[in-house]
Structures are given as C-alpha cells and as structure tokens.
Amino acid sequence: MTFAKEESGGEPAEDPADKDAHDPYVPSRRRIERERHKRSRARRATALGALSTLVTGVVLYLVVVNAPGWPRTRETFFDAQYAREALPKVLEGLWLNVRLLLVCGAAVLVLGMLIAVARTLRGPVFFPLRALAAAYTDFFRGLPLIINLMIVVLGVPALRLQGITVDPVLLGGTALTLTYSAYVAEVFRAGIESVHPSQRAAARSLGLSNRQALRYVVLPQAVRRQVPPLLNDLVSLQKDTGLVSIGGAVDAVRAADIIVGRSLNYTPYIVAGLVFVALTIPMARLTDWVTARMDRRRAQGGTI
C-alpha cells in the first residue's frame, strides 16, 4: 500500500481527490453554448406554436362568424340568457352523473376483474366458467350501449317482478356496469396474459399455490401495466353516464333537455356539453401523466 508523503513541515500532503471535491463544478464553454442553443430552440418553438395556434383560431373564427347562417346559429345555440338559466340546473344534475361514475366505476373494476380471472383459469374443470365469461364479454361488447340501456331501463320494469327496482338511476347504472365490465375484463385479461409465465413458475417454486401466485405475483403486475387503458375506460364511462337520461333520470343532460323542450333553444345542450368536457379534461390529463410516467420508468428499466 502506498502512503502519501509528508512535506518538510510534517503535515501530510493534500490529496488531489480532496482538492477536487472542494472545487465547485464549472461547466465547459461548449456545454454552456449547447444549453444556450437548446433554450433558444425551445423559446423559438414555443413562439412558433403560439403564433400558429393564434392564426388557426382567427381563421376558424372568421369562417364561422362570416357564414350565412351564423346569426341564426348564434341565437339558437349560443344565447347567453339561456346559458345563465341552464347552468345551475345542469350543475345540479351533474351531481347525479358524478355519483354514477363513482359507484359504477367501482362495480365495473370489481366485476371486470372477476370475469378476467375466470377467463384465465386453467384446467378442464373450469371450462364452463371460461365459456360463460367469454360469452359475457362477447355479448356485451357487441351490444350497443344505448340498446342495453333501453332493454334494462324500459324492459325490466315491464316484467313487474316483485322486489325488482324500477328506479331509472339504478337500472341505468346496472346497464352501464354490464357493458363496461365486458370492456374492462378484456383489459385486465390482456394484463394478466402479458405477465411472463416464468413469474408464475417462480412463485410456484417458492411454495405458493396457484391462487396465491395469481393474487400476489400476477395480478399486481397486470394491474400496474393496464392503468392507462383502465383510466381511459373510466373517462368513457363518465361521458356515458349522461345516457341514463333516456329512462327519465334528471341528470345534466336531462336537465338541459327540459329547458330545451320549454324554450326551443339549444343553448342548454352546449352548456351541458361544456360541463362534461370540463369534468373529463382533468381525467384525460391524469391518464396522460400516468402513461408518460410508466413509459419513463420502463425506459429506465424500473418496475412497471
């Protein structure tokens, strides 16, 4: 082992590594120029994007306002008086849509997970269960949602069964759950099948049963991988909660429809649409953020 020599005064010689550790980092001139160039390009790209957006907006505005039928369209669809009248009632009805989203969303996730697990069960003894799960997903993914709503909301009360509710909100929520569970089940199934079989084999080699391997090893990975498409399905569910109005439930859409039927002015529909858009945008941005975050972790070799 080599030791540092002592100077004539008896003090040990200063280690170059210690000297470098105390010196502040000074970026090279080339690096400074490169960073300055990157900032300049970013500012130029931002300015160009803002300018092109402004020009596009002005052109669209001029095309719309100079159309021959614009005065009549503005009076029918963009009347400020009817907008002020409709907004409180639409917001009051929107609370029903939010409750439907929360309740139906939770039910869809649970039922979709159960159906997905049923479709991935192994062994001939589970064939009837797999067949029923496959038939369920094929049927409700192929059946249009509006027809499903009409059948459940209008058909179930016509049966006059004892103990069966006729509340259009509950029946509409049931129809939404049935349809969206089929889509979510396929999302979960894709996630389960994306987990490499070696993960299940490793869990079994450690003494876990098939059920424990599915619960503790396969499902956590499958759910993490499928978070972005699941959030997209919830965004779609949030919009489709407005369809329960066909049964008479007074949600945001039905509240707007009542005002339109009385005034023959379609501005309340625009108000209801903008309210749904305002509610959907945060969920869409959350989906984009989660997707980007998972892509970064995947690129860095992190756990997905």
PDB file of C-alpha atoms in Angstrom:
ATOM      1  CA  MET A   1       0.000   0.000   0.000  1.00  0.00           C
ATOM      2  CA  THR A   2       1.304   3.446  -0.929  1.00  0.00           C
ATOM      3  CA  PHE A   3       1.107   6.231   1.574  1.00  0.00           C
ATOM      4  CA  ALA A   4       1.162   9.943   0.798  1.00  0.00           C
ATOM      5  CA  LYS A   5       4.484  11.548   1.545  1.00  0.00           C
ATOM      6  CA  GLU A   6       4.713  14.167   4.208  1.00  0.00           C
ATOM      7  CA  GLU A   7       6.080  17.609   3.420  1.00  0.00           C
ATOM      8  CA  SER A   8       9.057  19.076   5.239  1.00  0.00           C
ATOM      9  CA  GLY A   9       6.811  20.711   7.848  1.00  0.00           C
ATOM     10  CA  GLY A  10       5.468  17.338   8.947  1.00  0.00           C
ATOM     11  CA  GLU A  11       1.998  17.909   7.504  1.00  0.00           C
ATOM     12  CA  PRO A  12       0.668  15.245   5.178  1.00  0.00           C
ATOM     13  CA  ALA A  13       0.436  16.159   1.502  1.00  0.00           C
ATOM     14  CA  GLU A  14      -3.013  17.203   0.347  1.00  0.00           C
ATOM     15  CA  ASP A  15      -4.825  14.501  -1.556  1.00  0.00           C
ATOM     16  CA  PRO A  16      -5.738  15.666  -5.101  1.00  0.00           C
ATOM     17  CA  ALA A  17      -9.107  13.941  -4.764  1.00  0.00           C
ATOM     18  CA  ASP A  18      -9.908  16.041  -1.673  1.00  0.00           C
ATOM     19  CA  LYS A  19      -8.875  19.171  -3.513  1.00  0.00           C
ATOM     20  CA  ASP A  20     -11.159  18.361  -6.435  1.00  0.00           C
ATOM     21  CA  ALA A  21     -14.007  17.616  -4.041  1.00  0.00           C
ATOM     22  CA  HIS A  22     -13.879  21.178  -2.654  1.00  0.00           C
ATOM     23  CA  ASP A  23     -13.702  22.846  -6.063  1.00  0.00           C
ATOM     24  CA  PRO A  24     -17.129  23.877  -7.448  1.00  0.00           C
ATOM     25  CA  TYR A  25     -18.171  22.343 -10.746  1.00  0.00           C
ATOM     26  CA  VAL A  26     -17.574  24.662 -13.669  1.00  0.00           C
ATOM     27  CA  PRO A  27     -19.289  23.605 -16.911  1.00  0.00           C
ATOM     28  CA  SER A  28     -17.233  23.789 -20.032  1.00  0.00           C
ATOM     29  CA  ARG A  29     -17.716  26.522 -22.582  1.00  0.00           C
ATOM     30  CA  ARG A  30     -19.014  24.039 -25.089  1.00  0.00           C
ATOM     31  CA  ARG A  31     -21.642  22.779 -22.665  1.00  0.00           C
ATOM     32  CA  ILE A  32     -22.767  26.339 -21.877  1.00  0.00           C
ATOM     33  CA  GLU A  33     -23.160  27.080 -25.572  1.00  0.00           C
ATOM     34  CA  ARG A  34     -25.100  23.851 -26.100  1.00  0.00           C
ATOM     35  CA  GLU A  35     -27.506  24.641 -23.247  1.00  0.00           C
ATOM     36  CA  ARG A  36     -27.978  28.163 -24.562  1.00  0.00           C
ATOM     37  CA  HIS A  37     -28.764  26.783 -28.008  1.00  0.00           C
ATOM     38  CA  LYS A  38     -31.314  24.336 -26.563  1.00  0.00           C
ATOM     39  CA  ARG A  39     -33.069  27.127 -24.648  1.00  0.00           C
ATOM     40  CA  SER A  40     -33.124  29.278 -27.749  1.00  0.00           C
ATOM     41  CA  ARG A  41     -34.687  26.480 -29.789  1.00  0.00           C
ATOM     42  CA  ALA A  42     -37.289  25.852 -27.067  1.00  0.00           C
ATOM     43  CA  ARG A  43     -38.271  29.538 -26.979  1.00  0.00           C
ATOM     44  CA  ARG A  44     -38.466  29.648 -30.764  1.00  0.00           C
ATOM     45  CA  ALA A  45     -40.621  26.508 -30.887  1.00  0.00           C
ATOM     46  CA  THR A  46     -42.951  27.880 -28.202  1.00  0.00           C
ATOM     47  CA  ALA A  47     -43.352  31.174 -30.024  1.00  0.00           C
ATOM     48  CA  LEU A  48     -43.987  29.409 -33.327  1.00  0.00           C
ATOM     49  CA  GLY A  49     -46.585  27.115 -31.746  1.00  0.00           C
ATOM     50  CA  ALA A  50     -48.379  30.039 -30.099  1.00  0.00           C
ATOM     51  CA  LEU A  51     -48.393  32.012 -33.357  1.00  0.00           C
ATOM     52  CA  SER A  52     -49.727  29.112 -35.434  1.00  0.00           C
ATOM     53  CA  THR A  53     -52.433  28.439 -32.830  1.00  0.00           C
ATOM     54  CA  LEU A  54     -53.478  32.087 -32.844  1.00  0.00           C
ATOM     55  CA  VAL A  55     -53.607  32.205 -36.636  1.00  0.00           C
ATOM     56  CA  THR A  56     -55.649  28.994 -36.792  1.00  0.00           C
ATOM     57  CA  GLY A  57     -58.085  30.290 -34.180  1.00  0.00           C
ATOM     58  CA  VAL A  58     -58.556  33.590 -36.006  1.00  0.00           C
ATOM     59  CA  VAL A  59     -59.155  31.828 -39.321  1.00  0.00           C
ATOM     60  CA  LEU A  60     -61.730  29.472 -37.792  1.00  0.00           C
ATOM     61  CA  TYR A  61     -63.461  32.367 -36.052  1.00  0.00           C
ATOM     62  CA  LEU A  62     -63.692  34.365 -39.276  1.00  0.00           C
ATOM     63  CA  VAL A  63     -65.022  31.364 -41.200  1.00  0.00           C
ATOM     64  CA  VAL A  64     -67.714  30.702 -38.584  1.00  0.00           C
ATOM     65  CA  VAL A  65     -68.878  34.272 -37.973  1.00  0.00           C
ATOM     66  CA  ASN A  66     -68.987  35.063 -41.700  1.00  0.00           C
ATOM     67  CA  ALA A  67     -71.110  32.040 -42.532  1.00  0.00           C
ATOM     68  CA  PRO A  68     -74.563  32.924 -43.904  1.00  0.00           C
ATOM     69  CA  GLY A  69     -76.402  31.123 -41.113  1.00  0.00           C
ATOM     70  CA  TRP A  70     -74.238  32.333 -38.224  1.00  0.00           C
ATOM     71  CA  PRO A  71     -76.737  34.877 -36.784  1.00  0.00           C
ATOM     72  CA  ARG A  72     -79.447  32.226 -36.525  1.00  0.00           C
ATOM     73  CA  THR A  73     -76.973  29.653 -35.152  1.00  0.00           C
ATOM     74  CA  ARG A  74     -75.711  32.080 -32.520  1.00  0.00           C
ATOM     75  CA  GLU A  75     -79.253  32.845 -31.430  1.00  0.00           C
ATOM     76  CA  THR A  76     -80.200  29.149 -31.238  1.00  0.00           C
ATOM     77  CA  PHE A  77     -77.061  27.609 -29.721  1.00  0.00           C
ATOM     78  CA  PHE A  78     -75.144  30.413 -28.015  1.00  0.00           C
ATOM     79  CA  ASP A  79     -77.718  32.556 -26.238  1.00  0.00           C
ATOM     80  CA  ALA A  80     -76.233  33.982 -23.025  1.00  0.00           C
ATOM     81  CA  GLN A  81     -79.609  34.319 -21.321  1.00  0.00           C
ATOM     82  CA  TYR A  82     -80.471  30.646 -21.708  1.00  0.00           C
ATOM     83  CA  ALA A  83     -76.923  29.691 -20.737  1.00  0.00           C
ATOM     84  CA  ARG A  84     -77.261  31.520 -17.423  1.00  0.00           C
ATOM     85  CA  GLU A  85     -80.631  29.875 -16.844  1.00  0.00           C
ATOM     86  CA  ALA A  86     -79.388  26.385 -17.665  1.00  0.00           C
ATOM     87  CA  LEU A  87     -76.061  26.364 -15.824  1.00  0.00           C
ATOM     88  CA  PRO A  88     -77.382  25.946 -12.227  1.00  0.00           C
ATOM     89  CA  LYS A  89     -79.799  23.195 -13.232  1.00  0.00           C
ATOM     90  CA  VAL A  90     -77.154  21.403 -15.315  1.00  0.00           C
ATOM     91  CA  LEU A  91     -74.681  21.511 -12.437  1.00  0.00           C
ATOM     92  CA  GLU A  92     -77.334  20.155 -10.100  1.00  0.00           C
ATOM     93  CA  GLY A  93     -77.964  17.270 -12.486  1.00  0.00           C
ATOM     94  CA  LEU A  94     -74.227  16.722 -12.916  1.00  0.00           C
ATOM     95  CA  TRP A  95     -74.005  15.570  -9.297  1.00  0.00           C
ATOM     96  CA  LEU A  96     -76.023  12.504 -10.341  1.00  0.00           C
ATOM     97  CA  ASN A  97     -73.527  11.802 -13.138  1.00  0.00           C
ATOM     98  CA  VAL A  98     -70.624  12.050 -10.696  1.00  0.00           C
ATOM     99  CA  ARG A  99     -72.289   9.624  -8.263  1.00  0.00           C
ATOM    100  CA  LEU A 100     -72.986   7.201 -11.085  1.00  0.00           C
ATOM    101  CA  LEU A 101     -69.335   7.429 -12.147  1.00  0.00           C
ATOM    102  CA  LEU A 102     -68.069   6.633  -8.648  1.00  0.00           C
ATOM    103  CA  VAL A 103     -70.458   3.752  -7.950  1.00  0.00           C
ATOM    104  CA  CYS A 104     -70.454   2.223 -11.422  1.00  0.00           C
ATOM    105  CA  GLY A 105     -66.693   2.676 -11.757  1.00  0.00           C
ATOM    106  CA  ALA A 106     -66.044   0.678  -8.592  1.00  0.00           C
ATOM    107  CA  ALA A 107     -68.531  -2.019  -9.644  1.00  0.00           C
ATOM    108  CA  VAL A 108     -67.027  -2.219 -13.128  1.00  0.00           C
ATOM    109  CA  LEU A 109     -63.497  -2.707 -11.780  1.00  0.00           C
ATOM    110  CA  VAL A 110     -64.572  -5.496  -9.412  1.00  0.00           C
ATOM    111  CA  LEU A 111     -66.795  -7.324 -11.909  1.00  0.00           C
ATOM    112  CA  GLY A 112     -64.292  -6.878 -14.730  1.00  0.00           C
ATOM    113  CA  MET A 113     -61.513  -8.343 -12.597  1.00  0.00           C
ATOM    114  CA  LEU A 114     -63.641 -11.371 -11.676  1.00  0.00           C
ATOM    115  CA  ILE A 115     -64.535 -12.009 -15.318  1.00  0.00           C
ATOM    116  CA  ALA A 116     -60.908 -11.660 -16.406  1.00  0.00           C
ATOM    117  CA  VAL A 117     -59.729 -14.097 -13.743  1.00  0.00           C
ATOM    118  CA  ALA A 118     -62.473 -16.535 -14.777  1.00  0.00           C
ATOM    119  CA  ARG A 119     -61.293 -16.388 -18.389  1.00  0.00           C
ATOM    120  CA  THR A 120     -57.689 -17.137 -17.405  1.00  0.00           C
ATOM    121  CA  LEU A 121     -58.385 -20.093 -15.107  1.00  0.00           C
ATOM    122  CA  ARG A 122     -56.570 -23.246 -16.178  1.00  0.00           C
ATOM    123  CA  GLY A 123     -57.715 -26.814 -16.273  1.00  0.00           C
ATOM    124  CA  PRO A 124     -60.640 -28.593 -17.963  1.00  0.00           C
ATOM    125  CA  VAL A 125     -62.765 -28.379 -14.824  1.00  0.00           C
ATOM    126  CA  PHE A 126     -63.031 -24.607 -15.302  1.00  0.00           C
ATOM    127  CA  PHE A 127     -64.124 -24.819 -18.952  1.00  0.00           C
ATOM    128  CA  PRO A 128     -67.807 -23.939 -18.250  1.00  0.00           C
ATOM    129  CA  LEU A 129     -66.721 -20.884 -16.260  1.00  0.00           C
ATOM    130  CA  ARG A 130     -64.346 -19.790 -19.014  1.00  0.00           C
ATOM    131  CA  ALA A 131     -67.060 -20.276 -21.620  1.00  0.00           C
ATOM    132  CA  LEU A 132     -69.582 -18.215 -19.647  1.00  0.00           C
ATOM    133  CA  ALA A 133     -67.050 -15.410 -19.144  1.00  0.00           C
ATOM    134  CA  ALA A 134     -66.170 -15.404 -22.846  1.00  0.00           C
ATOM    135  CA  ALA A 135     -69.862 -15.358 -23.816  1.00  0.00           C
ATOM    136  CA  TYR A 136     -70.470 -12.442 -21.442  1.00  0.00           C
ATOM    137  CA  THR A 137     -67.662 -10.322 -22.878  1.00  0.00           C
ATOM    138  CA  ASP A 138     -68.574 -11.146 -26.488  1.00  0.00           C
ATOM    139  CA  PHE A 139     -72.246 -10.321 -25.957  1.00  0.00           C
ATOM    140  CA  PHE A 140     -71.948  -7.052 -24.083  1.00  0.00           C
ATOM    141  CA  ARG A 141     -69.059  -5.756 -26.162  1.00  0.00           C
ATOM    142  CA  GLY A 142     -71.106  -6.375 -29.296  1.00  0.00           C
ATOM    143  CA  LEU A 143     -74.391  -4.978 -27.930  1.00  0.00           C
ATOM    144  CA  PRO A 144     -74.649  -1.184 -28.370  1.00  0.00           C
ATOM    145  CA  LEU A 145     -74.799   0.582 -25.044  1.00  0.00           C
ATOM    146  CA  ILE A 146     -77.924   2.561 -25.970  1.00  0.00           C
ATOM    147  CA  ILE A 147     -79.810  -0.681 -26.739  1.00  0.00           C
ATOM    148  CA  ASN A 148     -78.609  -2.236 -23.487  1.00  0.00           C
ATOM    149  CA  LEU A 149     -79.881   0.807 -21.608  1.00  0.00           C
ATOM    150  CA  MET A 150     -83.272   0.619 -23.303  1.00  0.00           C
ATOM    151  CA  ILE A 151     -83.617  -3.082 -22.570  1.00  0.00           C
ATOM    152  CA  VAL A 152     -82.712  -2.729 -18.895  1.00  0.00           C
ATOM    153  CA  VAL A 153     -84.339   0.628 -18.139  1.00  0.00           C
ATOM    154  CA  LEU A 154     -87.542   0.036 -20.103  1.00  0.00           C
ATOM    155  CA  GLY A 155     -87.767  -3.751 -20.225  1.00  0.00           C
ATOM    156  CA  VAL A 156     -87.134  -4.722 -16.617  1.00  0.00           C
ATOM    157  CA  PRO A 157     -90.000  -2.613 -15.174  1.00  0.00           C
ATOM    158  CA  ALA A 158     -92.345  -4.130 -17.779  1.00  0.00           C
ATOM    159  CA  LEU A 159     -91.780  -7.573 -16.230  1.00  0.00           C
ATOM    160  CA  ARG A 160     -93.395  -6.394 -12.960  1.00  0.00           C
ATOM    161  CA  LEU A 161     -91.199  -8.658 -10.871  1.00  0.00           C
ATOM    162  CA  GLN A 162     -91.586  -8.496  -7.103  1.00  0.00           C
ATOM    163  CA  GLY A 163     -88.593  -6.956  -5.320  1.00  0.00           C
ATOM    164  CA  ILE A 164     -87.031  -5.583  -8.528  1.00  0.00           C
ATOM    165  CA  THR A 165     -86.476  -1.840  -8.542  1.00  0.00           C
ATOM    166  CA  VAL A 166     -87.938   0.393 -11.215  1.00  0.00           C
ATOM    167  CA  ASP A 167     -85.696   3.354 -10.364  1.00  0.00           C
ATOM    168  CA  PRO A 168     -84.211   4.549 -13.691  1.00  0.00           C
ATOM    169  CA  VAL A 169     -80.999   5.603 -11.959  1.00  0.00           C
ATOM    170  CA  LEU A 170     -80.338   2.135 -10.537  1.00  0.00           C
ATOM    171  CA  LEU A 171     -81.391   0.406 -13.747  1.00  0.00           C
ATOM    172  CA  GLY A 172     -79.288   2.763 -15.853  1.00  0.00           C
ATOM    173  CA  GLY A 173     -76.293   2.219 -13.591  1.00  0.00           C
ATOM    174  CA  THR A 174     -76.789  -1.539 -13.929  1.00  0.00           C
ATOM    175  CA  ALA A 175     -76.766  -1.298 -17.716  1.00  0.00           C
ATOM    176  CA  LEU A 176     -73.599   0.808 -17.658  1.00  0.00           C
ATOM    177  CA  THR A 177     -71.926  -1.690 -15.331  1.00  0.00           C
ATOM    178  CA  LEU A 178     -72.855  -4.652 -17.531  1.00  0.00           C
ATOM    179  CA  THR A 179     -71.462  -3.065 -20.684  1.00  0.00           C
ATOM    180  CA  TYR A 180     -68.287  -1.562 -19.270  1.00  0.00           C
ATOM    181  CA  SER A 181     -67.434  -4.655 -17.245  1.00  0.00           C
ATOM    182  CA  ALA A 182     -67.026  -6.535 -20.525  1.00  0.00           C
ATOM    183  CA  TYR A 183     -64.515  -3.969 -21.816  1.00  0.00           C
ATOM    184  CA  VAL A 184     -62.614  -3.741 -18.539  1.00  0.00           C
ATOM    185  CA  ALA A 185     -62.488  -7.536 -18.270  1.00  0.00           C
ATOM    186  CA  GLU A 186     -60.624  -7.697 -21.564  1.00  0.00           C
ATOM    187  CA  VAL A 187     -58.224  -5.001 -20.363  1.00  0.00           C
ATOM    188  CA  PHE A 188     -57.483  -6.990 -17.209  1.00  0.00           C
ATOM    189  CA  ARG A 189     -57.159 -10.228 -19.181  1.00  0.00           C
ATOM    190  CA  ALA A 190     -54.622  -8.612 -21.513  1.00  0.00           C
ATOM    191  CA  GLY A 191     -52.644  -7.504 -18.472  1.00  0.00           C
ATOM    192  CA  ILE A 192     -52.733 -10.976 -16.911  1.00  0.00           C
ATOM    193  CA  GLU A 193     -51.580 -12.630 -20.118  1.00  0.00           C
ATOM    194  CA  SER A 194     -48.786 -10.062 -20.545  1.00  0.00           C
ATOM    195  CA  VAL A 195     -47.094 -11.348 -17.373  1.00  0.00           C
ATOM    196  CA  HIS A 196     -44.441 -13.871 -18.398  1.00  0.00           C
ATOM    197  CA  PRO A 197     -45.182 -17.471 -17.375  1.00  0.00           C
ATOM    198  CA  SER A 198     -41.839 -17.611 -15.607  1.00  0.00           C
ATOM    199  CA  GLN A 199     -43.268 -15.273 -12.954  1.00  0.00           C
ATOM    200  CA  ARG A 200     -45.967 -17.782 -12.096  1.00  0.00           C
ATOM    201  CA  ALA A 201     -43.468 -20.662 -12.256  1.00  0.00           C
ATOM    202  CA  ALA A 202     -41.091 -18.850  -9.897  1.00  0.00           C
ATOM    203  CA  ALA A 203     -43.913 -18.247  -7.441  1.00  0.00           C
ATOM    204  CA  ARG A 204     -44.901 -21.899  -7.558  1.00  0.00           C
ATOM    205  CA  SER A 205     -41.273 -22.947  -6.982  1.00  0.00           C
ATOM    206  CA  LEU A 206     -41.279 -20.854  -3.792  1.00  0.00           C
ATOM    207  CA  GLY A 207     -44.206 -22.838  -2.433  1.00  0.00           C
ATOM    208  CA  LEU A 208     -47.102 -20.565  -3.400  1.00  0.00           C
ATOM    209  CA  SER A 209     -50.313 -22.127  -4.606  1.00  0.00           C
ATOM    210  CA  ASN A 210     -51.879 -21.161  -7.939  1.00  0.00           C
ATOM    211  CA  ARG A 211     -54.295 -18.843  -6.168  1.00  0.00           C
ATOM    212  CA  GLN A 212     -51.512 -17.207  -4.137  1.00  0.00           C
ATOM    213  CA  ALA A 213     -49.338 -16.802  -7.245  1.00  0.00           C
ATOM    214  CA  LEU A 214     -52.224 -15.133  -9.037  1.00  0.00           C
ATOM    215  CA  ARG A 215     -53.004 -12.841  -6.118  1.00  0.00           C
ATOM    216  CA  TYR A 216     -49.526 -11.813  -5.022  1.00  0.00           C
ATOM    217  CA  VAL A 217     -47.461 -12.073  -8.217  1.00  0.00           C
ATOM    218  CA  VAL A 218     -49.535 -11.950 -11.401  1.00  0.00           C
ATOM    219  CA  LEU A 219     -52.382  -9.555 -10.597  1.00  0.00           C
ATOM    220  CA  PRO A 220     -50.247  -6.726  -9.114  1.00  0.00           C
ATOM    221  CA  GLN A 221     -48.098  -6.641 -12.252  1.00  0.00           C
ATOM    222  CA  ALA A 222     -51.117  -6.934 -14.559  1.00  0.00           C
ATOM    223  CA  VAL A 223     -52.981  -4.073 -12.897  1.00  0.00           C
ATOM    224  CA  ARG A 224     -49.953  -1.745 -12.930  1.00  0.00           C
ATOM    225  CA  ARG A 225     -49.430  -2.365 -16.624  1.00  0.00           C
ATOM    226  CA  GLN A 226     -53.061  -1.699 -17.507  1.00  0.00           C
ATOM    227  CA  VAL A 227     -53.603   1.511 -15.520  1.00  0.00           C
ATOM    228  CA  PRO A 228     -53.648   3.832 -18.605  1.00  0.00           C
ATOM    229  CA  PRO A 229     -56.316   1.863 -20.559  1.00  0.00           C
ATOM    230  CA  LEU A 230     -58.352   1.474 -17.365  1.00  0.00           C
ATOM    231  CA  LEU A 231     -58.337   5.234 -16.854  1.00  0.00           C
ATOM    232  CA  ASN A 232     -59.422   5.680 -20.477  1.00  0.00           C
ATOM    233  CA  ASP A 233     -62.384   3.379 -19.875  1.00  0.00           C
ATOM    234  CA  LEU A 234     -63.339   5.416 -16.813  1.00  0.00           C
ATOM    235  CA  VAL A 235     -63.222   8.592 -18.905  1.00  0.00           C
ATOM    236  CA  SER A 236     -65.612   6.987 -21.397  1.00  0.00           C
ATOM    237  CA  LEU A 237     -67.844   5.812 -18.562  1.00  0.00           C
ATOM    238  CA  GLN A 238     -68.002   9.349 -17.200  1.00  0.00           C
ATOM    239  CA  LYS A 239     -69.345  10.621 -20.527  1.00  0.00           C
ATOM    240  CA  ASP A 240     -71.808   7.761 -20.994  1.00  0.00           C
ATOM    241  CA  THR A 241     -73.443   8.341 -17.616  1.00  0.00           C
ATOM    242  CA  GLY A 242     -75.444  11.010 -19.450  1.00  0.00           C
ATOM    243  CA  LEU A 243     -77.311   8.244 -21.304  1.00  0.00           C
ATOM    244  CA  VAL A 244     -79.276   7.295 -18.187  1.00  0.00           C
ATOM    245  CA  SER A 245     -81.496  10.252 -19.050  1.00  0.00           C
ATOM    246  CA  ILE A 246     -83.370   8.086 -21.564  1.00  0.00           C
ATOM    247  CA  GLY A 247     -85.158   6.473 -18.617  1.00  0.00           C
ATOM    248  CA  GLY A 248     -86.217   9.801 -17.125  1.00  0.00           C
ATOM    249  CA  ALA A 249     -83.407  10.292 -14.597  1.00  0.00           C
ATOM    250  CA  VAL A 250     -82.728  14.005 -14.194  1.00  0.00           C
ATOM    251  CA  ASP A 251     -79.005  14.260 -14.757  1.00  0.00           C
ATOM    252  CA  ALA A 252     -77.113  17.048 -16.511  1.00  0.00           C
ATOM    253  CA  VAL A 253     -78.336  16.005 -19.954  1.00  0.00           C
ATOM    254  CA  ARG A 254     -81.960  15.609 -18.859  1.00  0.00           C
ATOM    255  CA  ALA A 255     -81.885  18.966 -17.064  1.00  0.00           C
ATOM    256  CA  ALA A 256     -80.718  20.607 -20.282  1.00  0.00           C
ATOM    257  CA  ASP A 257     -83.355  18.709 -22.257  1.00  0.00           C
ATOM    258  CA  ILE A 258     -86.149  20.011 -20.013  1.00  0.00           C
ATOM    259  CA  ILE A 259     -85.124  23.611 -20.662  1.00  0.00           C
ATOM    260  CA  VAL A 260     -84.773  22.970 -24.391  1.00  0.00           C
ATOM    261  CA  GLY A 261     -88.246  21.453 -24.535  1.00  0.00           C
ATOM    262  CA  ARG A 262     -89.708  24.542 -22.893  1.00  0.00           C
ATOM    263  CA  SER A 263     -87.765  27.222 -24.757  1.00  0.00           C
ATOM    264  CA  LEU A 264     -86.942  25.520 -28.100  1.00  0.00           C
ATOM    265  CA  ASN A 265     -83.418  26.936 -27.707  1.00  0.00           C
ATOM    266  CA  TYR A 266     -80.470  24.530 -27.801  1.00  0.00           C
ATOM    267  CA  THR A 267     -78.039  26.552 -25.713  1.00  0.00           C
ATOM    268  CA  PRO A 268     -78.571  24.298 -22.641  1.00  0.00           C
ATOM    269  CA  TYR A 269     -77.161  21.378 -24.647  1.00  0.00           C
ATOM    270  CA  ILE A 270     -73.996  23.377 -25.283  1.00  0.00           C
ATOM    271  CA  VAL A 271     -73.776  24.191 -21.571  1.00  0.00           C
ATOM    272  CA  ALA A 272     -74.187  20.514 -20.630  1.00  0.00           C
ATOM    273  CA  GLY A 273     -71.558  19.509 -23.181  1.00  0.00           C
ATOM    274  CA  LEU A 274     -69.051  22.048 -21.884  1.00  0.00           C
ATOM    275  CA  VAL A 275     -69.647  20.889 -18.304  1.00  0.00           C
ATOM    276  CA  PHE A 276     -68.894  17.291 -19.296  1.00  0.00           C
ATOM    277  CA  VAL A 277     -65.773  18.422 -21.145  1.00  0.00           C
ATOM    278  CA  ALA A 278     -64.603  20.359 -18.085  1.00  0.00           C
ATOM    279  CA  LEU A 279     -65.097  17.228 -15.986  1.00  0.00           C
ATOM    280  CA  THR A 280     -63.372  14.945 -18.488  1.00  0.00           C
ATOM    281  CA  ILE A 281     -60.244  17.002 -19.204  1.00  0.00           C
ATOM    282  CA  PRO A 282     -58.633  16.502 -15.742  1.00  0.00           C
ATOM    283  CA  MET A 283     -59.179  12.735 -16.012  1.00  0.00           C
ATOM    284  CA  ALA A 284     -57.676  12.716 -19.516  1.00  0.00           C
ATOM    285  CA  ARG A 285     -54.639  14.673 -18.362  1.00  0.00           C
ATOM    286  CA  LEU A 286     -54.236  12.291 -15.414  1.00  0.00           C
ATOM    287  CA  THR A 287     -54.260   9.405 -17.878  1.00  0.00           C
ATOM    288  CA  ASP A 288     -51.573  11.084 -19.995  1.00  0.00           C
ATOM    289  CA  TRP A 289     -49.439  11.756 -16.908  1.00  0.00           C
ATOM    290  CA  VAL A 290     -49.683   8.172 -15.693  1.00  0.00           C
ATOM    291  CA  THR A 291     -48.869   6.851 -19.171  1.00  0.00           C
ATOM    292  CA  ALA A 292     -45.834   9.111 -19.530  1.00  0.00           C
ATOM    293  CA  ARG A 293     -44.617   8.201 -16.050  1.00  0.00           C
ATOM    294  CA  MET A 294     -44.856   4.483 -16.768  1.00  0.00           C
ATOM    295  CA  ASP A 295     -43.094   4.945 -20.121  1.00  0.00           C
ATOM    296  CA  ARG A 296     -40.218   6.741 -18.388  1.00  0.00           C
ATOM    297  CA  ARG A 297     -39.900   4.013 -15.772  1.00  0.00           C
ATOM    298  CA  ARG A 298     -39.975   1.358 -18.478  1.00  0.00           C
ATOM    299  CA  ALA A 299     -37.265   3.163 -20.455  1.00  0.00           C
ATOM    300  CA  GLN A 300     -35.096   3.376 -17.311  1.00  0.00           C
ATOM    301  CA  GLY A 301     -35.562  -0.290 -16.552  1.00  0.00           C
ATOM    302  CA  GLY A 302     -37.722   0.302 -13.478  1.00  0.00           C
ATOM    303  CA  THR A 303     -40.574  -1.784 -12.179  1.00  0.00           C
ATOM    304  CA  ILE A 304     -43.731  -1.402 -14.244  1.00  0.00           C
TER     305      ILE A 304
END
